Amino acid sequence: MLYPQNNRCRTVFDLSGFWEMKADPDNEGIKKDWINGFESDAFVGIPGSWNEQLAEIGLMNYIGKIWFQTTFLIPEIFSGRRSYLRVGSADFCAKVWINGKFAGEHIGGYLPFELNITDLANENRENLLVICVDNTLTYNSIPQRISAEDYKAFNRERDQTYPLTAFDFFIYGGIQRPVKLLSFNDLHLNNVKIETFVNGKDGRIKFGANYSGSSENARAEISLRDGNKRIGKKSVTLDKSGIEGEFEISDCRFWSHKDPYLYKIHFELFDSGILVDEYRLEVGVREIKVKGTDLLLNGKPIFLKGFGKHEDFAVLGKGLSFPLIIKDFQLMKWIGANSFRTSHYPYAEEIIQMADRLGILVIDEVPAVSLNFRNVTSKTLQNHKNMLSELINRDRNHPSVICWSVGNEPGILGEDEAISEKAEKYWSEIFSFVRNMDSSRPVTLPSCIELGDKDPSFKFSDFVSVNRYRGWYDIPGQIEKAGEELKAELEALYEKYRKPIFVSEFGADAIEGEHATYPQLFTEEYQTMLIEKYFEVIESLPFTIGEHVWNFADFRTAQHYRRVILNKKGVFNRQREPKAAAFVIREHWLSKHKV
Ligand code: BDP
């Protein structure tokens, strides 16, 4: 699936706006024929999570089905062509009807899906689009559900949140990324795959593409541009196996966080000499590898400085906002970060595109967060693989994506199960699945303190990623001691696995305006001092490859006495204003630890 593009052969109409909605707590929508339209409860802004928008009608903590509807007309330009409906994301799963006819469904909250609606939509009258979104999770879904019985089984009833979630971010629901109508000619490109290689000063781009539709007389032209200058052109006759080829670039300008240079590839499809499809792609030529104790970008060691983030903002929830994307990148540049992790799910494609352009490195994660192996089934594994496959297909062409993260912190409940043979087999399958799909990037899995050095995934990871909260959840208030224990633990981990170590999370909650002259949790000073201590320890060890502060900004979580509405570990608050730590980190990353 390709990101939508408007050009001579492709047309995109954005259906964002005010849609009508109706909650379906009793699961009666189908019975009452809502697929043919319903009397609505309220309007909802799309894209956007329903929760904060519609809190006043009781939907803040709603888990279940919500029906959405809107109408659209098929533009004349679509006539006689293929029409598709593309949903940027629907959290967690969605079923779609056009004019009362089933168009398709999708499972997974953070990835786009496309449905062929050519035969369902009418060209001459208004069309009714109905989408039923359900944010209910199960033991088979990724992420997994958690129940009151689970907490009971582990004697951890006090850890229960409202709504019940196995993870520390709010369970937003809805259509959170834009919905678009697309039109293509019958013969059109479906998918493009780019791989790049670095050889001394030269670069190589390998491309592959699949297409739909057939023709006896079709051919593809693929050209490569460096700015406005065409530096390569290939002509390929279409055959069943798709389109393949390579470009060599001598004296190549490689993509990096310091110089995010993008070449441009242009695909054109001709049928009997007539242009029927085209697609433009920005390509960064770069190579990422793990070697010894280093992470190498284009052969040079790189140290990751940055954050775990969230898609989260007041009112929008996880709804896509272009200004917010820009603001976050501005702040990352301002503070001297070179990277972030899409904790704990795939972010909007627009974010990854901006990372390519601005030179920010991305660790791309799927929402396999806090897997509880007591409840993991073969269906969980299958859903996990499906999600990885959709993510890799979506993001593999982005130079900014330097690593796949296959989940986060298995075993928050069920530490014993998370280090069992069952877990080991599970991770062995997941890691090889990813490597079969893409062998050009490292693969990792951030692990929690509870599993210590026993996490079975460490064996399979290209580098060991650890989330550590010494000085916060462990040994609170004692920064020196936290630092000493962290150092000893990282050294022991390296001794055991002999792989580079990435500290993928560390931090402290800070409430703006709380101050103390002594180490006191929740003050801005404590957050600052703890982060500085972690920097000191991590950077003193020769086998570390990065430090990601948790979190970039404060974010909403489910309700629990441990959280003051938000998780306050942000270095920026939820409105993106800096806390005291931001200035110290900036000084450190831009002057003291410049890499
Ligand atoms: C880590 C999780 C992260 C949480 C963080 C915290 O990976 O999602 O938000 O702890 O508790 O264990 O702040």
XYZ file of C-alpha atoms and ligand atoms in Angstrom:
608
model
C 0.000 0.000 0.000
C 1.361 3.394 -0.971
C 0.900 6.685 0.855
C -1.788 8.671 -1.041
C -0.460 11.081 -3.618
C -2.209 13.525 -5.934
C -0.692 13.585 -9.401
C -1.529 13.280 -13.089
C -2.943 9.768 -12.629
C -3.970 9.593 -8.971
C -6.614 11.632 -7.189
C -7.066 11.980 -3.448
C -10.082 13.475 -1.659
C -9.866 13.972 2.055
C -13.057 13.122 3.940
C -11.834 14.716 7.186
C -14.400 16.929 8.877
C -17.455 16.576 11.066
C -19.011 13.130 10.939
C -22.007 11.812 12.838
C -21.588 9.191 15.531
C -23.530 6.884 17.800
C -22.261 4.790 20.683
C -23.328 1.153 20.716
C -22.712 -0.121 24.265
C -25.386 -2.818 23.883
C -24.076 -4.077 20.580
C -27.304 -3.538 18.715
C -26.096 -1.643 15.636
C -26.280 -4.539 13.212
C -29.689 -5.672 14.496
C -31.037 -2.145 14.142
C -29.621 -1.843 10.631
C -27.274 1.052 11.380
C -25.228 -0.120 8.425
C -27.858 1.710 6.349
C -27.556 4.863 8.457
C -28.600 5.814 11.971
C -29.949 8.729 13.935
C -26.857 10.163 15.498
C -26.022 11.145 19.087
C -23.497 13.826 18.199
C -20.954 15.130 15.735
C -17.316 14.112 16.017
C -14.230 15.702 14.459
C -12.301 13.304 12.205
C -9.409 12.719 12.589
C -9.504 12.611 16.381
C -10.075 10.303 19.326
C -13.656 10.310 20.562
C -12.748 10.465 24.267
C -11.917 14.041 25.190
C -14.026 15.498 22.333
C -17.132 13.761 23.596
C -16.430 13.443 27.319
C -19.569 15.479 28.062
C -21.813 12.780 26.597
C -20.061 10.112 28.639
C -17.407 8.867 26.216
C -14.206 9.787 28.069
C -13.559 6.246 29.279
C -15.749 4.422 26.784
C -14.635 0.999 25.624
C -16.747 -0.627 22.973
C -18.305 0.074 19.594
C -18.968 3.483 18.148
C -20.589 3.961 14.758
C -19.543 6.782 12.478
C -21.238 7.992 9.323
C -20.762 10.551 6.594
C -21.808 10.982 2.992
C -19.739 11.640 -0.077
C -20.128 12.145 -3.797
C -17.871 10.485 -6.298
C -16.099 13.226 -8.248
C -16.491 12.994 -12.019
C -12.774 12.511 -12.354
C -13.181 9.075 -10.660
C -15.516 7.896 -13.414
C -14.559 4.587 -15.023
C -11.602 4.170 -12.675
C -10.872 2.177 -9.527
C -12.001 3.854 -6.310
C -10.562 3.046 -2.914
C -11.326 4.149 0.580
C -8.272 4.609 2.766
C -8.553 4.849 6.530
C -5.369 6.221 8.101
C -6.120 4.389 11.348
C -9.136 3.185 13.309
C -8.461 2.199 16.874
C -8.721 -0.724 17.538
C -10.652 -2.453 14.777
C -13.126 -1.324 12.173
C -15.838 -2.583 9.831
C -16.868 -0.504 6.842
C -20.106 -0.313 4.803
C -20.818 1.731 1.700
C -24.521 2.226 0.914
C -25.354 -0.616 3.287
C -22.962 -3.051 1.608
C -20.008 -4.491 3.484
C -16.734 -3.100 2.124
C -14.235 -4.734 4.475
C -12.627 -4.658 7.885
C -9.308 -4.140 9.593
C -7.747 -5.201 12.869
C -5.092 -3.059 14.524
C -5.353 0.491 15.719
C -2.323 2.255 14.361
C -1.897 1.276 10.744
C -3.724 2.305 7.577
C -5.975 0.129 5.439
C -7.425 0.473 1.965
C -10.668 -0.997 0.598
C -11.675 -1.298 -3.021
C -15.077 0.409 -3.249
C -15.362 0.657 -7.044
C -18.417 -1.568 -7.205
C -20.014 -0.263 -4.019
C -20.050 3.486 -4.543
C -22.510 5.155 -6.941
C -21.229 7.726 -9.355
C -24.528 9.556 -9.706
C -25.835 10.019 -6.192
C -24.781 10.613 -2.633
C -23.022 7.656 -1.004
C -23.361 6.700 2.622
C -20.195 5.655 4.415
C -20.640 3.891 7.761
C -17.717 2.748 9.903
C -18.092 0.846 13.149
C -14.997 1.186 15.330
C -14.422 -0.956 18.399
C -11.612 -0.292 20.888
C -12.180 -3.489 22.871
C -8.991 -5.536 23.256
C -8.713 -9.308 23.702
C -5.992 -11.735 24.828
C -5.322 -12.371 21.144
C -5.038 -8.740 20.151
C -1.932 -6.562 20.044
C -1.951 -4.872 22.529
C -3.541 -7.465 24.781
C -6.429 -6.854 27.130
C -6.101 -7.202 30.868
C -8.898 -8.146 33.239
C -9.624 -7.820 36.951
C -9.070 -11.602 37.182
C -5.566 -11.209 35.784
C -4.634 -8.774 38.531
C -6.203 -11.093 41.064
C -4.305 -14.102 39.723
C -1.036 -12.233 40.288
C -2.102 -10.742 43.589
C -1.691 -7.266 42.202
C -5.206 -5.876 42.526
C -3.942 -2.462 43.560
C -2.268 -2.021 40.187
C -5.616 -1.960 38.411
C -6.389 1.144 36.412
C -9.606 2.632 35.094
C -10.238 1.879 32.292
C -8.375 -1.408 32.684
C -5.264 -1.350 30.517
C -2.084 -3.408 30.487
C -0.093 -0.360 29.434
C 0.682 3.111 30.666
C -1.022 5.234 28.034
C -4.636 6.174 27.602
C -6.838 3.806 25.640
C -8.090 6.319 23.108
C -10.528 5.159 20.450
C -11.796 6.307 17.105
C -10.717 7.312 13.644
C -7.520 9.074 14.545
C -5.933 9.631 11.157
C -7.538 10.976 7.949
C -9.982 9.021 5.796
C -9.421 9.498 2.084
C -11.011 8.560 -1.219
C -8.488 7.512 -3.825
C -8.787 6.874 -7.500
C -6.378 5.035 -9.794
C -6.468 3.663 -13.299
C -6.977 -0.050 -13.619
C -3.273 -0.567 -14.181
C -1.556 0.984 -11.176
C 1.300 0.553 -8.743
C 0.471 -1.144 -5.452
C 3.659 -1.190 -3.576
C 7.239 0.016 -3.914
C 10.241 -1.387 -2.119
C 13.523 0.474 -1.868
C 16.797 -0.786 -0.445
C 19.958 1.278 -0.333
C 23.627 0.343 -0.010
C 26.785 2.257 0.777
C 30.026 1.313 -0.884
C 32.847 3.712 -0.043
C 31.828 6.989 -1.642
C 29.269 5.354 -3.910
C 25.655 4.473 -3.291
C 23.276 1.949 -4.776
C 19.492 2.005 -4.808
C 17.665 -1.227 -5.446
C 13.991 -0.796 -6.273
C 11.109 -3.173 -6.693
C 7.428 -2.509 -7.321
C 4.193 -4.484 -7.647
C 1.236 -3.476 -9.694
C -2.428 -4.345 -10.236
C -4.250 -4.676 -13.529
C -2.920 -6.156 -16.708
C -1.902 -5.169 -20.169
C -0.019 -6.722 -23.051
C 1.728 -3.535 -23.832
C 2.801 -2.026 -20.563
C 6.128 -0.725 -19.488
C 7.530 1.250 -16.569
C 9.979 4.101 -16.616
C 11.868 4.797 -13.450
C 13.972 7.905 -13.134
C 16.239 9.133 -10.396
C 16.752 12.805 -9.619
C 19.319 14.668 -7.618
C 17.508 17.964 -7.004
C 16.225 18.959 -10.430
C 18.822 16.975 -12.304
C 17.960 13.568 -13.701
C 20.848 11.231 -12.930
C 19.411 7.902 -13.978
C 16.649 6.312 -16.006
C 15.494 2.719 -16.484
C 12.849 1.296 -18.721
C 11.306 -2.040 -17.726
C 8.724 -4.164 -19.511
C 6.071 -5.283 -17.045
C 5.947 -8.954 -16.322
C 4.114 -10.910 -13.643
C 6.948 -10.799 -11.156
C 6.743 -6.992 -10.938
C 9.250 -4.254 -11.619
C 12.855 -4.450 -10.479
C 16.073 -2.588 -11.035
C 18.976 -0.644 -9.571
C 20.659 2.716 -9.724
C 24.312 3.319 -8.963
C 25.228 6.759 -7.678
C 28.877 7.657 -7.786
C 30.077 10.105 -5.179
C 26.739 9.766 -3.434
C 25.372 12.230 -0.891
C 24.397 9.850 1.877
C 21.401 10.428 4.142
C 22.162 11.014 7.801
C 20.789 12.905 10.783
C 23.390 15.551 10.022
C 22.600 15.805 6.326
C 19.168 14.300 5.606
C 19.625 14.438 1.869
C 16.878 12.890 -0.228
C 17.117 11.809 -3.852
C 13.858 11.478 -5.766
C 12.619 8.419 -7.600
C 9.798 8.768 -10.076
C 7.876 5.721 -11.307
C 5.776 6.037 -14.455
C 3.597 3.280 -15.945
C 2.668 3.401 -19.614
C 0.004 1.325 -21.337
C 0.475 1.280 -25.109
C 2.495 4.459 -24.756
C -0.097 6.291 -22.611
C 0.781 7.320 -19.064
C -1.582 5.445 -16.689
C 0.117 5.797 -13.304
C 2.938 7.643 -11.609
C 4.392 7.796 -8.124
C 7.125 9.913 -6.584
C 9.229 8.815 -3.661
C 11.971 10.535 -1.678
C 14.903 8.222 -1.081
C 17.722 8.574 1.410
C 20.750 6.423 0.661
C 22.115 5.058 3.900
C 23.117 1.878 5.709
C 22.556 1.011 9.351
C 24.412 -1.828 11.065
C 25.419 -3.168 14.427
C 29.080 -4.091 14.644
C 30.915 -5.011 17.823
C 29.772 -2.487 20.394
C 28.729 0.102 17.834
C 25.657 1.164 15.953
C 26.956 2.316 12.587
C 25.253 4.781 10.279
C 27.015 4.761 6.918
C 29.946 3.052 8.586
C 30.324 5.629 11.393
C 29.365 5.030 15.021
C 26.303 6.896 16.153
C 24.996 7.543 19.661
C 21.211 7.819 19.996
C 20.084 10.855 21.982
C 16.389 11.389 22.288
C 13.118 10.258 23.721
C 10.363 7.766 23.955
C 7.298 9.675 22.790
C 3.533 9.324 22.465
C 0.895 10.508 20.062
C -1.055 12.444 22.662
C -2.464 15.927 23.007
C -5.318 17.636 24.823
C -8.711 17.217 23.115
C -7.193 15.565 20.021
C -6.177 12.457 21.947
C -4.262 10.555 19.289
C -5.784 12.569 16.436
C -3.347 13.679 13.761
C -2.377 17.348 13.921
C 0.096 18.790 11.431
C 1.083 21.777 13.644
C 1.745 19.436 16.567
C 4.022 17.272 14.405
C 6.050 20.331 13.434
C 6.184 21.625 17.004
C 7.509 18.303 18.298
C 10.231 18.164 15.660
C 11.164 21.778 16.409
C 11.513 20.927 20.089
C 13.562 17.808 19.332
C 15.951 19.895 17.233
C 16.014 22.658 19.857
C 16.973 20.234 22.601
C 19.626 18.471 20.510
C 17.897 15.096 20.115
C 18.776 12.977 17.099
C 16.232 10.192 17.546
C 12.989 8.954 19.089
C 11.131 5.695 19.532
C 7.509 5.359 18.428
C 6.635 4.023 21.868
C 4.423 2.025 21.970
C 2.760 1.739 18.524
C 3.253 2.883 14.931
C 2.852 6.653 14.561
C 1.213 8.453 11.646
C 3.117 8.142 8.364
C 3.295 11.933 8.172
C 5.555 11.875 11.250
C 7.940 9.413 9.648
C 8.013 11.471 6.438
C 9.003 14.542 8.444
C 11.714 12.538 10.238
C 13.170 11.659 6.810
C 13.254 15.305 5.839
C 14.570 16.692 9.100
C 17.087 13.969 9.853
C 15.686 12.414 13.013
C 16.316 8.693 13.502
C 13.327 6.539 14.379
C 12.976 3.268 16.239
C 9.680 1.972 14.899
C 7.593 -0.059 17.354
C 4.490 -2.268 17.257
C 2.019 -2.206 20.180
C 3.014 -5.550 21.678
C 3.274 -3.822 25.031
C 3.285 -5.717 28.347
C 2.546 -9.139 26.819
C 1.324 -11.459 29.528
C 2.558 -14.886 28.452
C 0.065 -16.671 30.640
C -2.569 -15.431 28.191
C -0.601 -15.364 24.948
C -2.072 -17.686 22.295
C -1.133 -18.723 18.770
C -3.609 -16.068 17.616
C -1.704 -13.397 19.564
C 1.432 -14.474 17.713
C -0.365 -14.324 14.371
C -1.762 -10.846 15.096
C 1.683 -9.724 16.199
C 3.176 -10.938 12.917
C 0.394 -9.308 10.887
C 1.055 -6.018 12.569
C 4.798 -6.249 12.013
C 4.220 -7.107 8.407
C 1.905 -4.107 7.889
C 4.373 -1.818 9.655
C 7.397 -3.008 7.713
C 5.531 -2.731 4.417
C 4.435 0.777 5.316
C 7.752 2.108 6.625
C 10.541 0.117 4.998
C 11.338 2.849 2.448
C 12.014 5.503 5.063
C 15.681 6.255 5.685
C 14.829 7.671 9.119
C 13.593 4.269 10.306
C 16.770 2.652 11.618
C 15.407 -0.175 13.739
C 12.307 -2.312 14.332
C 11.159 -2.639 17.918
C 8.962 -5.717 18.223
C 7.231 -4.630 21.432
C 7.820 -3.208 24.877
C 8.328 -4.695 28.335
C 6.818 -8.170 28.203
C 5.909 -9.572 31.582
C 4.664 -6.635 33.590
C 2.281 -9.209 34.995
C 3.763 -12.691 34.848
C 7.529 -12.297 35.111
C 8.032 -16.057 35.327
C 6.008 -16.666 32.181
C 7.962 -13.941 30.378
C 11.218 -15.799 30.915
C 9.761 -19.219 30.155
C 10.449 -21.476 27.185
C 7.115 -20.422 25.742
C 8.287 -16.791 25.702
C 11.659 -17.740 24.252
C 10.021 -19.633 21.398
C 7.635 -16.761 20.806
C 10.436 -14.181 20.505
C 12.527 -16.497 18.381
C 9.634 -16.648 15.882
C 8.982 -12.914 16.000
C 12.619 -11.925 15.465
C 13.086 -14.288 12.544
C 9.806 -13.154 11.024
C 11.057 -9.560 11.041
C 14.492 -10.486 9.705
C 12.919 -12.454 6.859
C 10.961 -9.392 5.865
C 13.820 -6.928 6.286
C 17.405 -7.859 6.908
C 18.670 -4.303 6.466
C 17.830 -2.977 9.932
C 18.575 -4.061 13.491
C 15.740 -5.506 15.573
C 15.286 -5.021 19.317
C 12.817 -5.247 22.221
C 12.931 -2.869 25.226
C 12.851 -4.898 28.404
C 11.771 -4.098 31.957
C 13.686 -4.331 35.234
C 11.500 -7.186 36.464
C 13.094 -9.554 33.937
C 16.604 -8.396 34.865
C 19.205 -10.146 32.755
C 16.889 -13.073 32.013
C 14.757 -11.671 29.238
C 14.897 -14.416 26.575
C 14.607 -11.817 23.799
C 18.122 -10.488 24.581
C 19.477 -13.519 22.760
C 17.722 -12.501 19.570
C 18.081 -8.695 19.738
C 20.792 -7.002 17.694
C 21.309 -4.713 20.657
C 20.004 -5.022 24.170
C 17.396 -2.372 25.033
C 16.540 -1.748 28.660
C 14.002 0.521 30.347
C 15.330 1.390 33.796
C 13.790 3.401 36.620
C 16.368 3.217 39.376
C 15.961 6.395 41.387
C 12.240 6.396 40.673
C 10.348 3.096 41.051
C 13.428 1.449 42.584
C 15.498 3.199 45.250
C 13.498 6.438 45.037
C 15.151 9.625 46.268
C 18.724 8.264 46.129
C 20.302 9.457 42.940
C 23.920 8.453 43.712
C 22.930 4.940 44.653
C 20.662 4.683 41.605
C 23.610 5.621 39.395
C 25.923 3.059 41.002
C 23.392 0.260 40.640
C 22.619 1.203 37.069
C 26.314 1.103 36.188
C 26.858 -2.277 37.809
C 23.800 -3.709 36.088
C 24.720 -2.448 32.620
C 28.260 -3.804 33.003
C 26.934 -7.202 34.007
C 24.466 -7.219 31.111
C 27.250 -6.474 28.685
C 29.432 -9.205 30.168
C 26.614 -11.673 29.717
C 25.417 -10.806 26.205
C 28.374 -9.004 24.608
C 26.009 -6.808 22.628
C 25.703 -3.023 22.548
C 23.315 -1.634 25.146
C 20.682 1.000 24.560
C 18.972 2.551 27.573
C 15.589 2.944 25.947
C 13.777 4.540 28.917
C 14.678 6.332 32.129
C 13.229 9.358 33.851
C 11.195 10.824 36.674
C 7.822 12.499 37.023
C 8.069 16.260 37.544
C 5.205 18.570 38.302
C 5.932 22.034 36.963
C 6.447 24.499 39.783
C 7.484 21.912 42.407
C 10.975 22.700 43.721
C 13.353 21.566 46.445
C 16.988 22.101 47.412
C 17.297 18.384 48.308
C 16.439 15.272 46.256
C 12.658 15.200 46.333
C 10.531 13.144 43.941
C 8.196 15.110 41.654
C 10.266 18.294 41.726
C 11.776 19.758 38.577
C 15.216 19.541 40.209
C 14.900 15.837 40.932
C 13.910 15.029 37.358
C 16.867 17.091 36.115
C 19.401 15.510 38.487
C 18.266 11.974 37.803
C 18.479 12.432 34.041
C 21.957 13.976 34.400
C 23.082 11.019 36.490
C 21.861 8.565 33.862
C 23.680 10.529 31.145
C 26.876 10.384 33.212
C 26.656 6.618 33.736
C 25.514 5.666 30.243
C 28.084 7.837 28.501
C 30.905 6.492 30.687
C 30.381 2.951 29.382
C 32.039 2.032 26.077
C 29.384 -0.455 24.983
C 26.341 1.855 25.141
C 24.781 3.150 21.919
C 22.201 5.551 23.217
C 20.045 7.200 25.835
C 16.314 7.863 25.392
C 14.708 9.890 28.137
C 11.194 8.869 29.114
C 9.250 10.890 28.028
C 9.350 13.717 25.534
C 6.103 15.248 26.892
C 3.540 14.557 29.607
C 0.778 12.261 28.370
C -2.588 10.977 29.513
C -2.854 7.556 31.126
C -5.672 5.485 32.585
C -6.679 6.492 36.129
C -4.527 5.251 38.982
C -3.216 6.719 42.231
C 0.279 6.661 40.735
C -0.699 9.203 38.078
C -1.725 12.829 38.505
C -4.052 12.605 35.479
C -1.003 12.512 33.227
C 2.240 10.604 33.320
C 4.409 13.589 34.257
C 7.753 12.229 33.085
C 7.700 14.635 30.153
C 10.658 16.947 29.745
C 8.005 19.177 28.155
C 4.528 19.425 29.598
C 1.517 18.331 27.563
C 1.278 21.813 25.976
C 4.945 21.450 24.928
C 6.353 24.015 27.376
C 9.776 23.137 28.811
C 10.359 21.981 32.367
C 13.711 22.810 34.018
C 15.242 19.532 32.780
C 14.787 20.600 29.154
C 17.422 23.351 29.455
C 19.964 21.074 31.118
C 19.444 18.342 28.529
C 19.800 20.923 25.758
C 23.084 22.181 27.169
C 24.294 18.603 27.527
C 23.315 17.322 24.083
C 24.269 20.431 22.155
C 27.522 21.303 23.891
C 28.875 18.695 26.295
C 27.935 15.480 24.549
C 27.900 16.469 20.932
C 28.002 13.458 18.613
C 7.803 1.897 31.508
C 6.882 1.755 30.309
C 6.215 3.084 29.903
C 5.711 3.808 31.128
C 6.889 4.051 32.085
C 6.458 4.801 33.336
O 7.573 1.220 29.203
O 5.193 2.861 28.975
O 5.039 4.980 30.833
O 7.412 2.827 32.463
O 6.033 4.138 34.279
O 7.862 0.737 32.221
O 6.501 6.013 33.371
